[in-house]
Amino acid sequence: MNISTDERYVVRSIRADEWPALKELRLRALRDPVAHLAFLETYEEAAARPDSFWQERAARSAEGAVTAQQIVAEGPGGELVGTLTVLVEEPGTTDWAGFPIEWRQGHLVGVYMWPEHRGCGLTELLFDEALEWAWGRGLERVRLIVHEENGRAQAFYRKVGFEPSGVTVPLDGQTGACEREFVLERG
């Protein structure tokens, strides 16, 4: 890891009362140049949501929640500079795309790191914390879905151990475009 010793980061689960900072982090993520490939909503859609939406979202994935966990990287000044969320998926249900869930698994969503904090090992720490949380809940595997044109993300996911499963998800309204499932089995 290349994190400078003069910078102190904390990687942890969010607290429900942090919803304003989480909202700002999400809005920042949606302004990223590859947001159209990485997220299923636009900046305008997210910015229009009422505070109650953000409060409920934070509460559902805060420290102590059992069906989701949002992990954040807190920078040296206390600002939230990165995030990802683990959603628990149960067998016998269907996912957001209508596909059946066959395993008790985690689904990583909303991965984002401020550009100036990328490449220093901090995103790896987010993934480590998310996987520790997932394995601690007895999940059999963890997956994520990534746009076929998001090469930067695919390279990172491979670097941290995820492999393509062969499952593809067509994108609504984008003829011929798809997303690919990457999976990490519990070791």
PDB file of C-alpha atoms in Angstrom, residues 8-187:
ATOM      1  CA  ARG A   8      -4.520   9.064   8.295  1.00  0.00           C
ATOM      2  CA  TYR A   9      -7.469   7.263   6.777  1.00  0.00           C
ATOM      3  CA  VAL A  10     -10.184   5.340   8.569  1.00  0.00           C
ATOM      4  CA  VAL A  11     -12.144   2.640   6.749  1.00  0.00           C
ATOM      5  CA  ARG A  12     -15.384   1.831   8.542  1.00  0.00           C
ATOM      6  CA  SER A  13     -19.131   1.304   8.327  1.00  0.00           C
ATOM      7  CA  ILE A  14     -21.254   4.418   8.136  1.00  0.00           C
ATOM      8  CA  ARG A  15     -23.415   5.797  10.906  1.00  0.00           C
ATOM      9  CA  ALA A  16     -27.049   6.622  10.142  1.00  0.00           C
ATOM     10  CA  ASP A  17     -26.576  10.257  11.190  1.00  0.00           C
ATOM     11  CA  GLU A  18     -23.976  10.757   8.447  1.00  0.00           C
ATOM     12  CA  TRP A  19     -26.620  10.894   5.727  1.00  0.00           C
ATOM     13  CA  PRO A  20     -25.760  14.496   4.644  1.00  0.00           C
ATOM     14  CA  ALA A  21     -22.113  13.513   3.995  1.00  0.00           C
ATOM     15  CA  LEU A  22     -23.241  10.331   2.243  1.00  0.00           C
ATOM     16  CA  LYS A  23     -25.567  12.343   0.014  1.00  0.00           C
ATOM     17  CA  GLU A  24     -22.704  14.680  -0.925  1.00  0.00           C
ATOM     18  CA  LEU A  25     -20.403  11.730  -1.634  1.00  0.00           C
ATOM     19  CA  ARG A  26     -23.020  10.122  -3.885  1.00  0.00           C
ATOM     20  CA  LEU A  27     -23.617  13.387  -5.758  1.00  0.00           C
ATOM     21  CA  ARG A  28     -19.873  13.765  -6.248  1.00  0.00           C
ATOM     22  CA  ALA A  29     -19.702  10.186  -7.595  1.00  0.00           C
ATOM     23  CA  LEU A  30     -22.490  10.949 -10.052  1.00  0.00           C
ATOM     24  CA  ARG A  31     -20.417  13.839 -11.461  1.00  0.00           C
ATOM     25  CA  ASP A  32     -17.470  11.518 -12.215  1.00  0.00           C
ATOM     26  CA  PRO A  33     -16.641  11.260 -15.951  1.00  0.00           C
ATOM     27  CA  VAL A  34     -17.536   7.526 -15.999  1.00  0.00           C
ATOM     28  CA  ALA A  35     -20.676   7.855 -13.851  1.00  0.00           C
ATOM     29  CA  HIS A  36     -22.858   7.010 -16.862  1.00  0.00           C
ATOM     30  CA  LEU A  37     -21.086   3.622 -16.989  1.00  0.00           C
ATOM     31  CA  ALA A  38     -20.874   3.018 -13.246  1.00  0.00           C
ATOM     32  CA  PHE A  39     -24.204   4.046 -11.766  1.00  0.00           C
ATOM     33  CA  LEU A  40     -27.858   3.407 -12.588  1.00  0.00           C
ATOM     34  CA  GLU A  41     -29.004   6.936 -11.757  1.00  0.00           C
ATOM     35  CA  THR A  42     -28.060  10.417 -12.850  1.00  0.00           C
ATOM     36  CA  TYR A  43     -26.876  13.364 -10.801  1.00  0.00           C
ATOM     37  CA  GLU A  44     -30.171  15.140 -11.509  1.00  0.00           C
ATOM     38  CA  GLU A  45     -32.244  12.193 -10.256  1.00  0.00           C
ATOM     39  CA  ALA A  46     -30.219  11.871  -7.058  1.00  0.00           C
ATOM     40  CA  ALA A  47     -30.112  15.624  -6.356  1.00  0.00           C
ATOM     41  CA  ALA A  48     -33.913  15.804  -6.607  1.00  0.00           C
ATOM     42  CA  ARG A  49     -34.469  13.177  -3.899  1.00  0.00           C
ATOM     43  CA  PRO A  50     -35.795  14.441  -0.552  1.00  0.00           C
ATOM     44  CA  ASP A  51     -33.719  14.288   2.619  1.00  0.00           C
ATOM     45  CA  SER A  52     -35.957  11.462   3.878  1.00  0.00           C
ATOM     46  CA  PHE A  53     -34.648   9.258   1.048  1.00  0.00           C
ATOM     47  CA  TRP A  54     -31.039   9.835   2.117  1.00  0.00           C
ATOM     48  CA  GLN A  55     -31.868   9.325   5.802  1.00  0.00           C
ATOM     49  CA  GLU A  56     -33.571   5.987   5.071  1.00  0.00           C
ATOM     50  CA  ARG A  57     -30.769   4.899   2.746  1.00  0.00           C
ATOM     51  CA  ALA A  58     -28.157   5.591   5.423  1.00  0.00           C
ATOM     52  CA  ALA A  59     -30.165   3.861   8.155  1.00  0.00           C
ATOM     53  CA  ARG A  60     -30.638   0.678   6.054  1.00  0.00           C
ATOM     54  CA  SER A  61     -26.891   0.246   5.515  1.00  0.00           C
ATOM     55  CA  ALA A  62     -25.395   1.732   8.690  1.00  0.00           C
ATOM     56  CA  GLU A  63     -23.259   0.031  11.293  1.00  0.00           C
ATOM     57  CA  GLY A  64     -25.258  -2.825  12.814  1.00  0.00           C
ATOM     58  CA  ALA A  65     -27.544  -3.359   9.805  1.00  0.00           C
ATOM     59  CA  VAL A  66     -27.766  -7.008   8.702  1.00  0.00           C
ATOM     60  CA  THR A  67     -29.030  -6.857   5.097  1.00  0.00           C
ATOM     61  CA  ALA A  68     -26.684  -4.139   3.820  1.00  0.00           C
ATOM     62  CA  GLN A  69     -23.537  -2.360   4.892  1.00  0.00           C
ATOM     63  CA  GLN A  70     -22.072   0.832   3.476  1.00  0.00           C
ATOM     64  CA  ILE A  71     -18.334   1.081   3.992  1.00  0.00           C
ATOM     65  CA  VAL A  72     -16.596   4.447   3.738  1.00  0.00           C
ATOM     66  CA  ALA A  73     -13.062   5.759   3.676  1.00  0.00           C
ATOM     67  CA  GLU A  74     -12.679   8.794   5.886  1.00  0.00           C
ATOM     68  CA  GLY A  75      -9.874  11.114   4.904  1.00  0.00           C
ATOM     69  CA  PRO A  76      -7.366  12.889   7.171  1.00  0.00           C
ATOM     70  CA  GLY A  77      -9.700  15.874   7.584  1.00  0.00           C
ATOM     71  CA  GLY A  78     -12.749  13.763   8.421  1.00  0.00           C
ATOM     72  CA  GLU A  79     -14.208  14.021   4.907  1.00  0.00           C
ATOM     73  CA  LEU A  80     -15.663  10.890   3.285  1.00  0.00           C
ATOM     74  CA  VAL A  81     -13.482  10.191   0.221  1.00  0.00           C
ATOM     75  CA  GLY A  82     -14.642   6.737  -0.853  1.00  0.00           C
ATOM     76  CA  THR A  83     -17.467   4.275  -0.478  1.00  0.00           C
ATOM     77  CA  LEU A  84     -19.047   1.002  -1.458  1.00  0.00           C
ATOM     78  CA  THR A  85     -22.100  -0.901  -0.247  1.00  0.00           C
ATOM     79  CA  VAL A  86     -22.631  -4.623   0.266  1.00  0.00           C
ATOM     80  CA  LEU A  87     -26.215  -5.815  -0.239  1.00  0.00           C
ATOM     81  CA  VAL A  88     -27.158  -9.289   1.040  1.00  0.00           C
ATOM     82  CA  GLU A  89     -29.013 -11.377  -1.555  1.00  0.00           C
ATOM     83  CA  GLU A  90     -30.887 -14.504  -0.478  1.00  0.00           C
ATOM     84  CA  PRO A  91     -31.483 -17.650  -2.575  1.00  0.00           C
ATOM     85  CA  GLY A  92     -34.993 -17.944  -3.957  1.00  0.00           C
ATOM     86  CA  THR A  93     -35.303 -14.197  -4.597  1.00  0.00           C
ATOM     87  CA  THR A  94     -34.586 -12.215  -7.759  1.00  0.00           C
ATOM     88  CA  ASP A  95     -32.080  -9.433  -8.243  1.00  0.00           C
ATOM     89  CA  TRP A  96     -32.626  -5.908  -9.620  1.00  0.00           C
ATOM     90  CA  ALA A  97     -32.438  -7.246 -13.203  1.00  0.00           C
ATOM     91  CA  GLY A  98     -34.979 -10.016 -12.566  1.00  0.00           C
ATOM     92  CA  PHE A  99     -32.420 -12.854 -12.456  1.00  0.00           C
ATOM     93  CA  PRO A 100     -32.935 -15.564  -9.813  1.00  0.00           C
ATOM     94  CA  ILE A 101     -30.548 -15.593  -6.862  1.00  0.00           C
ATOM     95  CA  GLU A 102     -29.095 -19.064  -6.345  1.00  0.00           C
ATOM     96  CA  TRP A 103     -26.638 -18.428  -3.487  1.00  0.00           C
ATOM     97  CA  ARG A 104     -26.603 -16.518  -0.237  1.00  0.00           C
ATOM     98  CA  GLN A 105     -24.332 -13.793  -1.515  1.00  0.00           C
ATOM     99  CA  GLY A 106     -23.212 -10.223  -1.259  1.00  0.00           C
ATOM    100  CA  HIS A 107     -23.669  -7.757  -4.093  1.00  0.00           C
ATOM    101  CA  LEU A 108     -21.230  -4.835  -4.128  1.00  0.00           C
ATOM    102  CA  VAL A 109     -22.714  -1.598  -5.444  1.00  0.00           C
ATOM    103  CA  GLY A 110     -21.928   2.107  -5.464  1.00  0.00           C
ATOM    104  CA  VAL A 111     -18.142   1.793  -5.580  1.00  0.00           C
ATOM    105  CA  TYR A 112     -16.531   5.232  -5.705  1.00  0.00           C
ATOM    106  CA  MET A 113     -13.278   6.887  -4.641  1.00  0.00           C
ATOM    107  CA  TRP A 114     -12.337  10.553  -5.037  1.00  0.00           C
ATOM    108  CA  PRO A 115      -9.893  10.701  -7.968  1.00  0.00           C
ATOM    109  CA  GLU A 116      -7.135  12.274  -5.857  1.00  0.00           C
ATOM    110  CA  HIS A 117      -7.269   9.276  -3.473  1.00  0.00           C
ATOM    111  CA  ARG A 118      -7.172   6.565  -6.155  1.00  0.00           C
ATOM    112  CA  GLY A 119      -4.115   4.404  -6.633  1.00  0.00           C
ATOM    113  CA  CYS A 120      -2.840   4.594  -3.039  1.00  0.00           C
ATOM    114  CA  GLY A 121      -4.345   1.335  -1.772  1.00  0.00           C
ATOM    115  CA  LEU A 122      -7.378   2.893  -0.133  1.00  0.00           C
ATOM    116  CA  THR A 123      -9.920   1.265  -2.463  1.00  0.00           C
ATOM    117  CA  GLU A 124      -8.354  -2.120  -1.664  1.00  0.00           C
ATOM    118  CA  LEU A 125      -8.947  -1.371   2.028  1.00  0.00           C
ATOM    119  CA  LEU A 126     -12.621  -0.634   1.287  1.00  0.00           C
ATOM    120  CA  PHE A 127     -12.907  -3.983  -0.478  1.00  0.00           C
ATOM    121  CA  ASP A 128     -11.121  -5.790   2.372  1.00  0.00           C
ATOM    122  CA  GLU A 129     -13.572  -4.341   4.892  1.00  0.00           C
ATOM    123  CA  ALA A 130     -16.579  -5.171   2.696  1.00  0.00           C
ATOM    124  CA  LEU A 131     -15.428  -8.754   2.184  1.00  0.00           C
ATOM    125  CA  GLU A 132     -14.726  -9.179   5.897  1.00  0.00           C
ATOM    126  CA  TRP A 133     -18.283  -8.014   6.616  1.00  0.00           C
ATOM    127  CA  ALA A 134     -19.727 -10.381   3.955  1.00  0.00           C
ATOM    128  CA  TRP A 135     -17.757 -13.431   5.082  1.00  0.00           C
ATOM    129  CA  GLY A 136     -18.665 -12.634   8.696  1.00  0.00           C
ATOM    130  CA  ARG A 137     -22.317 -12.987   7.733  1.00  0.00           C
ATOM    131  CA  GLY A 138     -21.712 -16.418   6.206  1.00  0.00           C
ATOM    132  CA  LEU A 139     -22.178 -15.301   2.610  1.00  0.00           C
ATOM    133  CA  GLU A 140     -21.003 -17.884   0.057  1.00  0.00           C
ATOM    134  CA  ARG A 141     -19.733 -15.432  -2.524  1.00  0.00           C
ATOM    135  CA  VAL A 142     -19.669 -11.750  -3.390  1.00  0.00           C
ATOM    136  CA  ARG A 143     -20.482 -10.358  -6.797  1.00  0.00           C
ATOM    137  CA  LEU A 144     -20.627  -7.050  -8.589  1.00  0.00           C
ATOM    138  CA  ILE A 145     -21.908  -5.915 -11.954  1.00  0.00           C
ATOM    139  CA  VAL A 146     -19.736  -3.711 -14.169  1.00  0.00           C
ATOM    140  CA  HIS A 147     -20.409  -2.071 -17.528  1.00  0.00           C
ATOM    141  CA  GLU A 148     -18.597  -3.799 -20.371  1.00  0.00           C
ATOM    142  CA  GLU A 149     -16.948  -0.478 -21.349  1.00  0.00           C
ATOM    143  CA  ASN A 150     -15.691   0.357 -17.843  1.00  0.00           C
ATOM    144  CA  GLY A 151     -12.197  -1.042 -18.300  1.00  0.00           C
ATOM    145  CA  ARG A 152     -10.706   0.851 -15.344  1.00  0.00           C
ATOM    146  CA  ALA A 153     -13.169  -0.768 -12.941  1.00  0.00           C
ATOM    147  CA  GLN A 154     -12.816  -4.218 -14.495  1.00  0.00           C
ATOM    148  CA  ALA A 155      -9.024  -4.071 -14.122  1.00  0.00           C
ATOM    149  CA  PHE A 156      -9.334  -3.104 -10.471  1.00  0.00           C
ATOM    150  CA  TYR A 157     -11.879  -5.838  -9.713  1.00  0.00           C
ATOM    151  CA  ARG A 158      -9.577  -8.439 -11.250  1.00  0.00           C
ATOM    152  CA  LYS A 159      -6.683  -7.052  -9.199  1.00  0.00           C
ATOM    153  CA  VAL A 160      -8.591  -7.668  -5.941  1.00  0.00           C
ATOM    154  CA  GLY A 161      -9.572 -11.224  -6.919  1.00  0.00           C
ATOM    155  CA  PHE A 162     -12.900 -10.966  -8.731  1.00  0.00           C
ATOM    156  CA  GLU A 163     -13.329 -12.962 -11.942  1.00  0.00           C
ATOM    157  CA  PRO A 164     -15.957 -12.729 -14.701  1.00  0.00           C
ATOM    158  CA  SER A 165     -18.674 -15.350 -14.169  1.00  0.00           C
ATOM    159  CA  GLY A 166     -19.895 -15.319 -17.772  1.00  0.00           C
ATOM    160  CA  VAL A 167     -23.248 -13.801 -16.771  1.00  0.00           C
ATOM    161  CA  THR A 168     -24.198 -10.674 -18.707  1.00  0.00           C
ATOM    162  CA  VAL A 169     -27.031  -8.257 -18.059  1.00  0.00           C
ATOM    163  CA  PRO A 170     -28.476  -6.326 -21.014  1.00  0.00           C
ATOM    164  CA  LEU A 171     -28.975  -2.620 -20.377  1.00  0.00           C
ATOM    165  CA  ASP A 172     -32.436  -1.175 -20.860  1.00  0.00           C
ATOM    166  CA  GLY A 173     -32.579   1.362 -23.647  1.00  0.00           C
ATOM    167  CA  GLN A 174     -29.017   0.686 -24.832  1.00  0.00           C
ATOM    168  CA  THR A 175     -29.174  -1.696 -27.780  1.00  0.00           C
ATOM    169  CA  GLY A 176     -26.354  -4.238 -27.625  1.00  0.00           C
ATOM    170  CA  ALA A 177     -24.844  -2.809 -24.422  1.00  0.00           C
ATOM    171  CA  CYS A 178     -24.450  -4.984 -21.369  1.00  0.00           C
ATOM    172  CA  GLU A 179     -22.928  -5.268 -17.959  1.00  0.00           C
ATOM    173  CA  ARG A 180     -20.855  -8.213 -16.777  1.00  0.00           C
ATOM    174  CA  GLU A 181     -20.986 -10.051 -13.476  1.00  0.00           C
ATOM    175  CA  PHE A 182     -17.702 -10.493 -11.592  1.00  0.00           C
ATOM    176  CA  VAL A 183     -17.582 -12.938  -8.664  1.00  0.00           C
ATOM    177  CA  LEU A 184     -15.337 -13.769  -5.732  1.00  0.00           C
ATOM    178  CA  GLU A 185     -16.047 -17.111  -4.055  1.00  0.00           C
ATOM    179  CA  ARG A 186     -15.518 -17.492  -0.339  1.00  0.00           C
ATOM    180  CA  GLY A 187     -12.083 -19.037   0.172  1.00  0.00           C
TER     181      GLY A 187
END
